[in-house]
Structures are given as C-alpha cells and as structure tokens.
Tab-separated table of C-alpha atoms in Angstrom:
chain	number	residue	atom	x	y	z
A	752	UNK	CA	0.000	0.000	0.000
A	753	UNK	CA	2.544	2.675	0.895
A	754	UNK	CA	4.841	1.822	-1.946
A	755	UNK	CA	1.977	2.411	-4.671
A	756	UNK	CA	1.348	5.789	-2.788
A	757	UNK	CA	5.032	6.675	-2.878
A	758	UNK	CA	5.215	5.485	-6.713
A	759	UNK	CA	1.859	7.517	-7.449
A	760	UNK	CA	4.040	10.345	-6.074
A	761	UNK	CA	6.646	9.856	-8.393
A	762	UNK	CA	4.232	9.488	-11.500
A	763	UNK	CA	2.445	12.513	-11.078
A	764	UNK	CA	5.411	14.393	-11.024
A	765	UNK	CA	6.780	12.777	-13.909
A	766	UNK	CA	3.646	13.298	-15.913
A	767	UNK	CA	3.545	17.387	-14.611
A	768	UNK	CA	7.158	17.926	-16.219
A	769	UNK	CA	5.941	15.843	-18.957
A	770	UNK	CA	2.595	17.612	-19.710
A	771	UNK	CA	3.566	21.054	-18.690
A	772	UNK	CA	4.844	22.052	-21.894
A	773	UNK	CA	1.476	20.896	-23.381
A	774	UNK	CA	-0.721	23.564	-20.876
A	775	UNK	CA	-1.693	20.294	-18.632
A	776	UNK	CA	-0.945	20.972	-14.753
A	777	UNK	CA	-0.873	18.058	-12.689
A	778	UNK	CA	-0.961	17.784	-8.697
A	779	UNK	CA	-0.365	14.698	-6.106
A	780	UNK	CA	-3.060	15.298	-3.312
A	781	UNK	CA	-1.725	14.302	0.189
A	782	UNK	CA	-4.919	14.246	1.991
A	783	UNK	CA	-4.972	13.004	6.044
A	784	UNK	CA	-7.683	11.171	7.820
A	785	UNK	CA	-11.649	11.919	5.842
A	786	UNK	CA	-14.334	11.166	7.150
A	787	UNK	CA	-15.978	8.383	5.216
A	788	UNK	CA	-16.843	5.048	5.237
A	789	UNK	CA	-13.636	3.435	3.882
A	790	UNK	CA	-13.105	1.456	7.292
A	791	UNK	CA	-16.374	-0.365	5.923
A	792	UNK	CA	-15.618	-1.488	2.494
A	793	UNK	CA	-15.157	-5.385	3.579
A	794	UNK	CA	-19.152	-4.969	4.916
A	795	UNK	CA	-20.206	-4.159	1.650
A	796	UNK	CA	-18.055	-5.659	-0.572
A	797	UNK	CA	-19.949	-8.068	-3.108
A	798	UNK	CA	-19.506	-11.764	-2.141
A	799	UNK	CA	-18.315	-12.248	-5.527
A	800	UNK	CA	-15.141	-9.766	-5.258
A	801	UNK	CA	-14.415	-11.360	-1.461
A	802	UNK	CA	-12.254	-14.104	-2.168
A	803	UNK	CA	-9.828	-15.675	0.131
A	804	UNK	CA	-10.246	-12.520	2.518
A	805	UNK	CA	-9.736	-12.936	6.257
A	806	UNK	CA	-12.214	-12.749	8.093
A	807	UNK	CA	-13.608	-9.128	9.204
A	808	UNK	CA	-12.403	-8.025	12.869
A	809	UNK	CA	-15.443	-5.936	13.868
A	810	UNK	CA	-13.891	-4.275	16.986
A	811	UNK	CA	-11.179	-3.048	14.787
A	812	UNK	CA	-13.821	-2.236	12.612
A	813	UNK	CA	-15.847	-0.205	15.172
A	814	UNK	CA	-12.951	1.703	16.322
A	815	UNK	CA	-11.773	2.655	12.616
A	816	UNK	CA	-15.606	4.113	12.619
A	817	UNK	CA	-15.030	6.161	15.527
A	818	UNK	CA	-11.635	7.660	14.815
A	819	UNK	CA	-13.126	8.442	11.169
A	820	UNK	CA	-16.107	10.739	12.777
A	821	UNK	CA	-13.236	12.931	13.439
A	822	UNK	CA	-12.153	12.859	9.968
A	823	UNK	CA	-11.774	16.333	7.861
A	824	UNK	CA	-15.126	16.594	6.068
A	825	UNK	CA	-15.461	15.368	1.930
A	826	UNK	CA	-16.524	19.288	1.007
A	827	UNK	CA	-13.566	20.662	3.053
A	828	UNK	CA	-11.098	18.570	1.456
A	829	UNK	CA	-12.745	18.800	-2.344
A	830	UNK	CA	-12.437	23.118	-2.014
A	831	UNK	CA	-8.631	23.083	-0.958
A	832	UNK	CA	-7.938	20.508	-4.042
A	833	UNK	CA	-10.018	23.190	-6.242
A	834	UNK	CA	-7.942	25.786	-4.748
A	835	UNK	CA	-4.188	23.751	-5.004
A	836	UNK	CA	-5.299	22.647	-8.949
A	837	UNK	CA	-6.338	26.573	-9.355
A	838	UNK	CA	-2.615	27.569	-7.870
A	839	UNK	CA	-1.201	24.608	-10.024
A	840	UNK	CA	0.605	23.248	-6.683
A	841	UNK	CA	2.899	20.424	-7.463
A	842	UNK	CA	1.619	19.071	-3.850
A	843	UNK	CA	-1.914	19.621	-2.495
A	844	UNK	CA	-1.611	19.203	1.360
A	845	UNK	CA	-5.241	19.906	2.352
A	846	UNK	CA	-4.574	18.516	6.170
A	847	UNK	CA	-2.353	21.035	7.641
A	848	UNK	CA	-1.557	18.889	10.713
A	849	UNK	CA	1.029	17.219	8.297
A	850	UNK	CA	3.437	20.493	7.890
A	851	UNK	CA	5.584	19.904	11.045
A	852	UNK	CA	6.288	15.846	10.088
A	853	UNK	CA	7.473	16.712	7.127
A	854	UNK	CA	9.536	19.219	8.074
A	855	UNK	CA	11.153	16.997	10.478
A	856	UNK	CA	11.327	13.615	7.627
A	857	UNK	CA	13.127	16.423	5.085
A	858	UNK	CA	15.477	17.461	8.286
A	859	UNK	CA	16.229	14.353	8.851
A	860	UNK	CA	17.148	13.470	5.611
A	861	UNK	CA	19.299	16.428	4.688
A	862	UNK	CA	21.063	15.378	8.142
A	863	UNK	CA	22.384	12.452	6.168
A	864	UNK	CA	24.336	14.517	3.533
A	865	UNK	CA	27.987	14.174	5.052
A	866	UNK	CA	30.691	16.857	3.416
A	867	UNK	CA	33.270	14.351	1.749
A	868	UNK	CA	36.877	15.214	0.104
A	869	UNK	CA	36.243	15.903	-3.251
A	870	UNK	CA	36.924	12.506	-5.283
A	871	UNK	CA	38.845	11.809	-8.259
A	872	UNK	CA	35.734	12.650	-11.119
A	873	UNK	CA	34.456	15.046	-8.609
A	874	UNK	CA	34.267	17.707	-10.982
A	875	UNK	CA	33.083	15.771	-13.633
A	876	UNK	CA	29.850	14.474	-11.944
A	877	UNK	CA	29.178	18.169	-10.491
A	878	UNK	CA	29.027	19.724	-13.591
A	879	UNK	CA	26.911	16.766	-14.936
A	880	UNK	CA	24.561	17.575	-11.704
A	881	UNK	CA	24.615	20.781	-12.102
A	882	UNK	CA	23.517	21.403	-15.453
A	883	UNK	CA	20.764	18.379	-14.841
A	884	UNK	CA	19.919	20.883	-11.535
A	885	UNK	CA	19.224	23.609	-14.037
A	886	UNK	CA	16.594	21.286	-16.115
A	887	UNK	CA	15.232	20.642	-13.622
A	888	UNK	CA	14.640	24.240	-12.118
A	889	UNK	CA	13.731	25.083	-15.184
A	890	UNK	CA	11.208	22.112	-15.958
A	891	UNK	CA	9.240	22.694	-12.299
A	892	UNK	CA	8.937	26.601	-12.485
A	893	UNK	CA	7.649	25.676	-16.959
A	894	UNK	CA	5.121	23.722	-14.932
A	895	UNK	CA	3.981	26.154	-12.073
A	896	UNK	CA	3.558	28.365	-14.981
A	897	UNK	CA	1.509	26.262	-17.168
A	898	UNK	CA	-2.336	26.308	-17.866
C-alpha cells in the first residue's frame, strides 16, 4: 500500500514535467484522515469480489468508525484541491496537521548529507549535476507556470 502511494508520487510528477509544456498541470493530493466510510468497504463488498479474505475483525472495525467521525469533512477537502489545482501546486496538502512531520522527515534526511573530500571525477559528476539541476529548475517553475 505505501509503496503504490510513494510510486503515485513519483508518476504525477513525472507526468507534470511531462505535460507542462502541453498547458496540462498536474498535482499529487496528500490528503490526512476523511471522514468516510472506507473502514467499511469489507461490509459491503460483493460476495463475488471477497475471495480468500480474512475474516472481518469488527472491533477493529468499530474503532476505525469512531476515529473516522473525526475525519476532515469530503466538502472541506474537495475546495482546498479546487484551490491547489487553481494555484497549479505540485503538492496539495489539504490537512495542515502534516506540515511539522514533514519538516522533520526532510530534516532528517538532509542530516544524512555528510561533506566528503572531493573525489577523483568530482568535478566531472558536479558539472553533470549541475547542469541536470538547471533542467530541472527550469522544468518545475515551466510547470507552475503552465495552464
């Protein structure tokens, strides 16, 4: 499951580099908890799509249904997405309880970056990387700007 979100990720922002030169924005929405019925789907699932499926653990169940009453509301979410594919944001974060996580994950991960002796084809590779840095600057602000 969270490897074909973290692909998805990586397709749409393939495809909005791809497409931006055509007019065609395209956004990766990183919604939160919503309240809906999703912790239900195995209740009303047709027999015929069941399977081998375990069998349904309805306190689990029952406390999914509780914790998704406090979900953001369908409406609330649908306006911010209207309003991040309006703005042509590459990412549409409509739960803002999210911002200080990933803060800390990109901290974190620029924490790893050590500051090594320059290697023999040093040079080489950071001129490769730079010019490729400058494509790609230039690809992400050609798609804010498009549409």
């Amino acid at each position: 499951y969270n490897t074909s979100k973290f692909a998805v990720r990586g397709l749409t922002e393939s495809l909005r580099y791809s497409l931006a030169p055509h007019g065609i924005g395209v956004s990766v929405l990183c919604p939160g908890l919503v309240k809906s019925y999703i912790y239900a789907s195995d209740a009303v699932r047709p027999d015929g799509l069941k399977g081998d499926m375990k069998p349904v653990d309805d306190a689990n169940v029952a406390r999914l249904g509780q914790l998704h009453q406090h979900g953001m509301e369908p409406d609330v979410i649908a306006a911010r997405v209207l309003d991040g594919m309006r703005e042509n944001r590459t990412h549409i974060f409509p739960h803002p309880e999210f911002k200080d996580e990933l803060r800390d994950l990109f901290d974190e991960v620029l924490a790893d970056f050590r500051d090594y002796p320059n290697d023999p084809g040093y040079e080489q590779r950071a001129g490769f990387e730079q010019m490729r840095r400058g494509n790609y600057t230039k690809a992400r602000a050609a798609a804010r700007s498009a549409t």
